Amino acid sequence: MPGISNINIAVIGAGMAGLKAASILYQTGMTVTVFEKSCGLGGRLASRRTAFGHFNHGAQYVTARDPGFNAFLQQATACNVAENWSPSLYRGTPSPAKSDVVCVEGNLVQQQWYQGVPQMNKLIRPLVDDFPVQKQHRITAIEPVNQRSFMLHDDLDGIFGPFDGIIVTAPAPQTAYLLRPLAPRYDVIDDVVMAPCWAVMVAFKQPLPTGFDAMLYPCPEIGWAARSSQNNDMFHRRTPDPWVLHASPEWSRAHLEDDKERVTEKLLAALRDVSGVKFPELHSVQAHRWRYARTERPLGKSHLNGMNGRVIAAGDWCLGARVEAAWRSGQAAAHAMIETLLG
Ligand SMILES: Cc1cc2nc3c(=O)[nH]c(=O)nc-3n(C[C@H](O)[C@H](O)[C@H](O)COP(=O)(O)OP(=O)(O)OC[C@H]3O[C@@H](n4cnc5c(N)ncnc54)[C@H](O)[C@@H]3O)c2cc1C
């Protein structure tokens, strides 16, 4: 379509939602730039590199209900960046607190699980195209120039644009921070609830002598514990034996401001108690706090339009607590932008 490449779009966030939206818009022929505050891609599909392999300290596995997302996972599998994962799983009982996280996970254990190969953040590879990703640019403000165009400001006093449309895919509170000044319409984002999660990455010098590779809600403190990086070479050697623990949403909330040492100590003690095995010596341990990890109360629709359809909020939090929700929301946001700009 003539002139379509003159349409200039900014996508904020290079997680699953942002990259899905960017790839659709780029394929349509628009000029797309992604802005990402961190130095890597994937967002909460996160992996941390260590001297002996990767820890997946964010999303642990993905599942698909939507046929489109299922096709995406098949594509990722064909590209060797995804693989089935069927760990020997211990299933405990979640605490009575009702959350989307709990309901969703509870329903999912019978489904096919996939992991990124060799680590989770590789799952986004099929979405990475020739559009530029401006890493280490934290967008701090969206400035309307007029009703049809917008400038972006970052934390290093950079100014970018003008853009004809913007899709914001940061977690709900961070998206609300950017969009609230533009229009009261975006205030509904404040109704979304996202739970924090403390993650502990521990490597044991010898394999943890448990019969399980993964534990779902083994105790009130821990929502999930699993051998990490199943597919990387180091795992097969099994020493050091890398595990990721995710504190439960309730525990993470109660201990949100604790320091990393205290969190590590308490979660390892909880794992030691519940596993009932002799702990091998620790090789290394580190902790990461996800302030906005999993959606507990979603927006309830795939995306949120405003500014005449030119500034769109998207992300997992629109629909749920899973990678699939992010993918679907990014897709819906891109189609909404196309509808606005191309009618
Ligand atoms: C501990 C944990 C465990 C999980 N386990 C699972 C699981 O097992 N299965 C599952 O399906 N899902 C799981 N999830 C949820 C899953 O990771 C998310 O649903 C999904 O990755 C969200 O994708 P997204 O693109 O919406 O957001 P994100 O991945 O958060 O991407 C948003 C991006 O925006 C960037 N950003 C934010 N603000 C700005 C700004 N101002 N300027 C520029 N960039 C910005 C961020 O750095 C980030 O890269 C888990 C999440 C966590 C944290």
PDB file of N, CA and C in Angstrom, residues 8-14 16-26 30 32-36 139 142 150 152 163-170 175 178-179 182 186 302-306 309-315 317-318 326 329-338 340-341:
ATOM      1  N   ASN A   8       4.550   5.883  11.241  1.00  0.00           N
ATOM      2  CA  ASN A   8       5.628   5.670  12.206  1.00  0.00           C
ATOM      3  C   ASN A   8       5.028   5.258  13.561  1.00  0.00           C
ATOM      4  N   ILE A   9       5.370   4.041  13.993  1.00  0.00           N
ATOM      5  CA  ILE A   9       4.771   3.511  15.229  1.00  0.00           C
ATOM      6  C   ILE A   9       5.859   3.243  16.263  1.00  0.00           C
ATOM      7  N   ALA A  10       5.568   3.576  17.507  1.00  0.00           N
ATOM      8  CA  ALA A  10       6.455   3.209  18.613  1.00  0.00           C
ATOM      9  C   ALA A  10       5.770   2.156  19.461  1.00  0.00           C
ATOM     10  N   VAL A  11       6.525   1.137  19.839  1.00  0.00           N
ATOM     11  CA  VAL A  11       6.037   0.121  20.777  1.00  0.00           C
ATOM     12  C   VAL A  11       6.917   0.208  22.018  1.00  0.00           C
ATOM     13  N   ILE A  12       6.302   0.337  23.164  1.00  0.00           N
ATOM     14  CA  ILE A  12       7.074   0.431  24.413  1.00  0.00           C
ATOM     15  C   ILE A  12       7.035  -0.932  25.100  1.00  0.00           C
ATOM     16  N   GLY A  13       8.204  -1.553  25.227  1.00  0.00           N
ATOM     17  CA  GLY A  13       8.312  -2.862  25.864  1.00  0.00           C
ATOM     18  C   GLY A  13       8.621  -3.947  24.846  1.00  0.00           C
ATOM     19  N   ALA A  14       9.691  -4.709  25.111  1.00  0.00           N
ATOM     20  CA  ALA A  14      10.090  -5.790  24.201  1.00  0.00           C
ATOM     21  C   ALA A  14       9.859  -7.151  24.841  1.00  0.00           C
ATOM     22  N   MET A  16       6.731 -10.329  25.265  1.00  0.00           N
ATOM     23  CA  MET A  16       5.925 -11.060  24.281  1.00  0.00           C
ATOM     24  C   MET A  16       4.859 -10.160  23.644  1.00  0.00           C
ATOM     25  N   ALA A  17       4.185  -9.334  24.443  1.00  0.00           N
ATOM     26  CA  ALA A  17       3.101  -8.501  23.894  1.00  0.00           C
ATOM     27  C   ALA A  17       3.657  -7.463  22.927  1.00  0.00           C
ATOM     28  N   GLY A  18       4.721  -6.774  23.346  1.00  0.00           N
ATOM     29  CA  GLY A  18       5.282  -5.710  22.513  1.00  0.00           C
ATOM     30  C   GLY A  18       5.843  -6.253  21.212  1.00  0.00           C
ATOM     31  N   LEU A  19       6.552  -7.373  21.296  1.00  0.00           N
ATOM     32  CA  LEU A  19       7.171  -7.909  20.079  1.00  0.00           C
ATOM     33  C   LEU A  19       6.126  -8.507  19.143  1.00  0.00           C
ATOM     34  N   LYS A  20       5.069  -9.080  19.711  1.00  0.00           N
ATOM     35  CA  LYS A  20       3.992  -9.588  18.840  1.00  0.00           C
ATOM     36  C   LYS A  20       3.347  -8.419  18.087  1.00  0.00           C
ATOM     37  N   ALA A  21       3.060  -7.332  18.806  1.00  0.00           N
ATOM     38  CA  ALA A  21       2.452  -6.160  18.159  1.00  0.00           C
ATOM     39  C   ALA A  21       3.396  -5.586  17.109  1.00  0.00           C
ATOM     40  N   ALA A  22       4.680  -5.435  17.491  1.00  0.00           N
ATOM     41  CA  ALA A  22       5.655  -4.840  16.563  1.00  0.00           C
ATOM     42  C   ALA A  22       5.787  -5.684  15.298  1.00  0.00           C
ATOM     43  N   SER A  23       5.808  -7.009  15.456  1.00  0.00           N
ATOM     44  CA  SER A  23       6.015  -7.852  14.271  1.00  0.00           C
ATOM     45  C   SER A  23       4.825  -7.749  13.318  1.00  0.00           C
ATOM     46  N   ILE A  24       3.615  -7.671  13.843  1.00  0.00           N
ATOM     47  CA  ILE A  24       2.440  -7.546  12.959  1.00  0.00           C
ATOM     48  C   ILE A  24       2.477  -6.204  12.216  1.00  0.00           C
ATOM     49  N   LEU A  25       2.748  -5.142  12.950  1.00  0.00           N
ATOM     50  CA  LEU A  25       2.739  -3.814  12.319  1.00  0.00           C
ATOM     51  C   LEU A  25       3.863  -3.701  11.288  1.00  0.00           C
ATOM     52  N   TYR A  26       5.003  -4.271  11.601  1.00  0.00           N
ATOM     53  CA  TYR A  26       6.135  -4.238  10.672  1.00  0.00           C
ATOM     54  C   TYR A  26       5.795  -5.019   9.399  1.00  0.00           C
ATOM     55  N   MET A  30       4.462  -0.865   8.030  1.00  0.00           N
ATOM     56  CA  MET A  30       4.682   0.369   8.789  1.00  0.00           C
ATOM     57  C   MET A  30       6.127   0.428   9.300  1.00  0.00           C
ATOM     58  N   VAL A  32       8.395   0.714  12.361  1.00  0.00           N
ATOM     59  CA  VAL A  32       8.169   0.386  13.781  1.00  0.00           C
ATOM     60  C   VAL A  32       9.479   0.522  14.548  1.00  0.00           C
ATOM     61  N   THR A  33       9.413   1.155  15.709  1.00  0.00           N
ATOM     62  CA  THR A  33      10.560   1.203  16.626  1.00  0.00           C
ATOM     63  C   THR A  33      10.096   0.717  17.995  1.00  0.00           C
ATOM     64  N   VAL A  34      10.852  -0.212  18.568  1.00  0.00           N
ATOM     65  CA  VAL A  34      10.531  -0.717  19.906  1.00  0.00           C
ATOM     66  C   VAL A  34      11.488  -0.062  20.908  1.00  0.00           C
ATOM     67  N   PHE A  35      10.943   0.385  22.029  1.00  0.00           N
ATOM     68  CA  PHE A  35      11.764   0.958  23.101  1.00  0.00           C
ATOM     69  C   PHE A  35      11.698   0.023  24.307  1.00  0.00           C
ATOM     70  N   GLU A  36      12.860  -0.348  24.825  1.00  0.00           N
ATOM     71  CA  GLU A  36      12.920  -1.316  25.932  1.00  0.00           C
ATOM     72  C   GLU A  36      13.862  -0.781  27.004  1.00  0.00           C
ATOM     73  N   ILE A 139      11.145   4.756  28.712  1.00  0.00           N
ATOM     74  CA  ILE A 139      10.275   5.867  28.319  1.00  0.00           C
ATOM     75  C   ILE A 139       9.612   6.437  29.575  1.00  0.00           C
ATOM     76  N   ILE A 142       4.859  10.428  27.385  1.00  0.00           N
ATOM     77  CA  ILE A 142       4.337  10.511  26.008  1.00  0.00           C
ATOM     78  C   ILE A 142       3.765  11.913  25.860  1.00  0.00           C
ATOM     79  N   PHE A 150       2.715  12.086  18.309  1.00  0.00           N
ATOM     80  CA  PHE A 150       3.205  12.027  19.692  1.00  0.00           C
ATOM     81  C   PHE A 150       4.729  11.933  19.706  1.00  0.00           C
ATOM     82  N   LEU A 152       8.069  10.837  22.269  1.00  0.00           N
ATOM     83  CA  LEU A 152       8.417  10.071  23.469  1.00  0.00           C
ATOM     84  C   LEU A 152       9.643  10.696  24.134  1.00  0.00           C
ATOM     85  N   PHE A 163       5.561  10.150  16.336  1.00  0.00           N
ATOM     86  CA  PHE A 163       4.945   8.866  16.025  1.00  0.00           C
ATOM     87  C   PHE A 163       3.453   9.065  15.766  1.00  0.00           C
ATOM     88  N   ASP A 164       2.949   8.286  14.795  1.00  0.00           N
ATOM     89  CA  ASP A 164       1.507   8.344  14.483  1.00  0.00           C
ATOM     90  C   ASP A 164       0.695   7.486  15.444  1.00  0.00           C
ATOM     91  N   GLY A 165       1.352   6.524  16.057  1.00  0.00           N
ATOM     92  CA  GLY A 165       0.648   5.646  16.993  1.00  0.00           C
ATOM     93  C   GLY A 165       1.627   5.049  17.976  1.00  0.00           C
ATOM     94  N   ILE A 166       1.130   4.738  19.174  1.00  0.00           N
ATOM     95  CA  ILE A 166       1.992   4.172  20.220  1.00  0.00           C
ATOM     96  C   ILE A 166       1.259   3.012  20.887  1.00  0.00           C
ATOM     97  N   ILE A 167       1.988   1.913  21.079  1.00  0.00           N
ATOM     98  CA  ILE A 167       1.445   0.788  21.855  1.00  0.00           C
ATOM     99  C   ILE A 167       2.326   0.615  23.090  1.00  0.00           C
ATOM    100  N   VAL A 168       1.707   0.680  24.251  1.00  0.00           N
ATOM    101  CA  VAL A 168       2.447   0.582  25.518  1.00  0.00           C
ATOM    102  C   VAL A 168       2.180  -0.801  26.115  1.00  0.00           C
ATOM    103  N   THR A 169       3.244  -1.569  26.367  1.00  0.00           N
ATOM    104  CA  THR A 169       3.045  -2.949  26.852  1.00  0.00           C
ATOM    105  C   THR A 169       3.762  -3.212  28.181  1.00  0.00           C
ATOM    106  N   ALA A 170       4.067  -2.169  28.921  1.00  0.00           N
ATOM    107  CA  ALA A 170       4.685  -2.366  30.241  1.00  0.00           C
ATOM    108  C   ALA A 170       3.649  -2.984  31.189  1.00  0.00           C
ATOM    109  N   THR A 175       2.358   1.064  32.860  1.00  0.00           N
ATOM    110  CA  THR A 175       1.576   1.586  31.725  1.00  0.00           C
ATOM    111  C   THR A 175       0.667   2.722  32.209  1.00  0.00           C
ATOM    112  N   LEU A 178       2.393   6.018  32.502  1.00  0.00           N
ATOM    113  CA  LEU A 178       2.632   6.722  31.228  1.00  0.00           C
ATOM    114  C   LEU A 178       1.343   7.286  30.626  1.00  0.00           C
ATOM    115  N   LEU A 179       0.235   6.577  30.815  1.00  0.00           N
ATOM    116  CA  LEU A 179      -0.984   6.951  30.085  1.00  0.00           C
ATOM    117  C   LEU A 179      -1.936   7.844  30.883  1.00  0.00           C
ATOM    118  N   LEU A 182      -2.510  11.429  29.911  1.00  0.00           N
ATOM    119  CA  LEU A 182      -3.050  11.727  28.575  1.00  0.00           C
ATOM    120  C   LEU A 182      -4.561  11.852  28.556  1.00  0.00           C
ATOM    121  N   TYR A 186      -7.831   6.187  30.612  1.00  0.00           N
ATOM    122  CA  TYR A 186      -6.859   5.156  31.013  1.00  0.00           C
ATOM    123  C   TYR A 186      -6.905   4.837  32.515  1.00  0.00           C
ATOM    124  N   SER A 302      -8.936  -7.287  25.644  1.00  0.00           N
ATOM    125  CA  SER A 302      -7.614  -7.572  25.082  1.00  0.00           C
ATOM    126  C   SER A 302      -6.670  -6.379  25.046  1.00  0.00           C
ATOM    127  N   HIS A 303      -7.199  -5.162  25.049  1.00  0.00           N
ATOM    128  CA  HIS A 303      -6.362  -3.966  24.977  1.00  0.00           C
ATOM    129  C   HIS A 303      -7.228  -2.770  25.327  1.00  0.00           C
ATOM    130  N   LEU A 304      -6.586  -1.608  25.468  1.00  0.00           N
ATOM    131  CA  LEU A 304      -7.342  -0.405  25.819  1.00  0.00           C
ATOM    132  C   LEU A 304      -6.931   0.721  24.875  1.00  0.00           C
ATOM    133  N   ASN A 305      -7.925   1.186  24.108  1.00  0.00           N
ATOM    134  CA  ASN A 305      -7.723   2.256  23.120  1.00  0.00           C
ATOM    135  C   ASN A 305      -7.924   3.614  23.735  1.00  0.00           C
ATOM    136  N   GLY A 306      -7.175   4.592  23.274  1.00  0.00           N
ATOM    137  CA  GLY A 306      -7.448   5.976  23.661  1.00  0.00           C
ATOM    138  C   GLY A 306      -6.810   6.911  22.658  1.00  0.00           C
ATOM    139  N   GLY A 309      -7.723   6.218  19.270  1.00  0.00           N
ATOM    140  CA  GLY A 309      -7.223   4.905  18.845  1.00  0.00           C
ATOM    141  C   GLY A 309      -5.734   4.895  18.546  1.00  0.00           C
ATOM    142  N   ARG A 310      -5.044   5.983  18.844  1.00  0.00           N
ATOM    143  CA  ARG A 310      -3.623   6.068  18.474  1.00  0.00           C
ATOM    144  C   ARG A 310      -2.673   5.718  19.623  1.00  0.00           C
ATOM    145  N   VAL A 311      -3.167   5.661  20.831  1.00  0.00           N
ATOM    146  CA  VAL A 311      -2.317   5.249  21.959  1.00  0.00           C
ATOM    147  C   VAL A 311      -3.017   4.077  22.645  1.00  0.00           C
ATOM    148  N   ILE A 312      -2.427   2.903  22.512  1.00  0.00           N
ATOM    149  CA  ILE A 312      -3.101   1.666  22.935  1.00  0.00           C
ATOM    150  C   ILE A 312      -2.287   0.977  24.028  1.00  0.00           C
ATOM    151  N   ALA A 313      -2.972   0.589  25.088  1.00  0.00           N
ATOM    152  CA  ALA A 313      -2.335  -0.175  26.168  1.00  0.00           C
ATOM    153  C   ALA A 313      -2.571  -1.662  25.925  1.00  0.00           C
ATOM    154  N   ALA A 314      -1.524  -2.448  26.129  1.00  0.00           N
ATOM    155  CA  ALA A 314      -1.638  -3.901  25.948  1.00  0.00           C
ATOM    156  C   ALA A 314      -0.699  -4.586  26.928  1.00  0.00           C
ATOM    157  N   GLY A 315      -0.776  -5.900  26.974  1.00  0.00           N
ATOM    158  CA  GLY A 315       0.098  -6.681  27.874  1.00  0.00           C
ATOM    159  C   GLY A 315      -0.706  -7.822  28.463  1.00  0.00           C
ATOM    160  N   TRP A 317      -1.597  -8.411  31.376  1.00  0.00           N
ATOM    161  CA  TRP A 317      -2.546  -7.957  32.397  1.00  0.00           C
ATOM    162  C   TRP A 317      -3.916  -7.594  31.825  1.00  0.00           C
ATOM    163  N   CYS A 318      -4.017  -7.406  30.527  1.00  0.00           N
ATOM    164  CA  CYS A 318      -5.341  -7.140  29.934  1.00  0.00           C
ATOM    165  C   CYS A 318      -6.220  -8.389  30.043  1.00  0.00           C
ATOM    166  N   ALA A 326      -0.307 -12.384  26.972  1.00  0.00           N
ATOM    167  CA  ALA A 326       0.501 -11.289  26.413  1.00  0.00           C
ATOM    168  C   ALA A 326       0.493 -11.348  24.892  1.00  0.00           C
ATOM    169  N   SER A 329      -2.890 -10.275  23.561  1.00  0.00           N
ATOM    170  CA  SER A 329      -3.119  -8.847  23.738  1.00  0.00           C
ATOM    171  C   SER A 329      -2.295  -8.039  22.735  1.00  0.00           C
ATOM    172  N   GLY A 330      -1.038  -8.443  22.537  1.00  0.00           N
ATOM    173  CA  GLY A 330      -0.194  -7.748  21.545  1.00  0.00           C
ATOM    174  C   GLY A 330      -0.798  -7.839  20.161  1.00  0.00           C
ATOM    175  N   GLN A 331      -1.321  -9.001  19.840  1.00  0.00           N
ATOM    176  CA  GLN A 331      -1.957  -9.203  18.528  1.00  0.00           C
ATOM    177  C   GLN A 331      -3.179  -8.291  18.373  1.00  0.00           C
ATOM    178  N   ALA A 332      -4.006  -8.262  19.400  1.00  0.00           N
ATOM    179  CA  ALA A 332      -5.229  -7.446  19.336  1.00  0.00           C
ATOM    180  C   ALA A 332      -4.889  -5.957  19.235  1.00  0.00           C
ATOM    181  N   ALA A 333      -3.855  -5.545  19.961  1.00  0.00           N
ATOM    182  CA  ALA A 333      -3.466  -4.126  19.927  1.00  0.00           C
ATOM    183  C   ALA A 333      -2.978  -3.743  18.538  1.00  0.00           C
ATOM    184  N   ALA A 334      -2.205  -4.614  17.911  1.00  0.00           N
ATOM    185  CA  ALA A 334      -1.698  -4.314  16.565  1.00  0.00           C
ATOM    186  C   ALA A 334      -2.864  -4.192  15.578  1.00  0.00           C
ATOM    187  N   HIS A 335      -3.820  -5.117  15.661  1.00  0.00           N
ATOM    188  CA  HIS A 335      -4.953  -5.052  14.732  1.00  0.00           C
ATOM    189  C   HIS A 335      -5.795  -3.797  14.990  1.00  0.00           C
ATOM    190  N   ALA A 336      -5.903  -3.405  16.246  1.00  0.00           N
ATOM    191  CA  ALA A 336      -6.655  -2.178  16.555  1.00  0.00           C
ATOM    192  C   ALA A 336      -5.932  -0.962  15.970  1.00  0.00           C
ATOM    193  N   MET A 337      -4.612  -0.961  16.038  1.00  0.00           N
ATOM    194  CA  MET A 337      -3.844   0.162  15.478  1.00  0.00           C
ATOM    195  C   MET A 337      -4.006   0.214  13.958  1.00  0.00           C
ATOM    196  N   ILE A 338      -3.979  -0.948  13.330  1.00  0.00           N
ATOM    197  CA  ILE A 338      -4.150  -1.008  11.867  1.00  0.00           C
ATOM    198  C   ILE A 338      -5.534  -0.469  11.502  1.00  0.00           C
ATOM    199  N   THR A 340      -7.312   1.690  13.159  1.00  0.00           N
ATOM    200  CA  THR A 340      -7.317   3.145  13.338  1.00  0.00           C
ATOM    201  C   THR A 340      -6.636   3.855  12.173  1.00  0.00           C
ATOM    202  N   LEU A 341      -5.473   3.358  11.785  1.00  0.00           N
ATOM    203  CA  LEU A 341      -4.641   4.117  10.850  1.00  0.00           C
ATOM    204  C   LEU A 341      -4.945   3.817   9.390  1.00  0.00           C
TER     205      LEU A 341
END
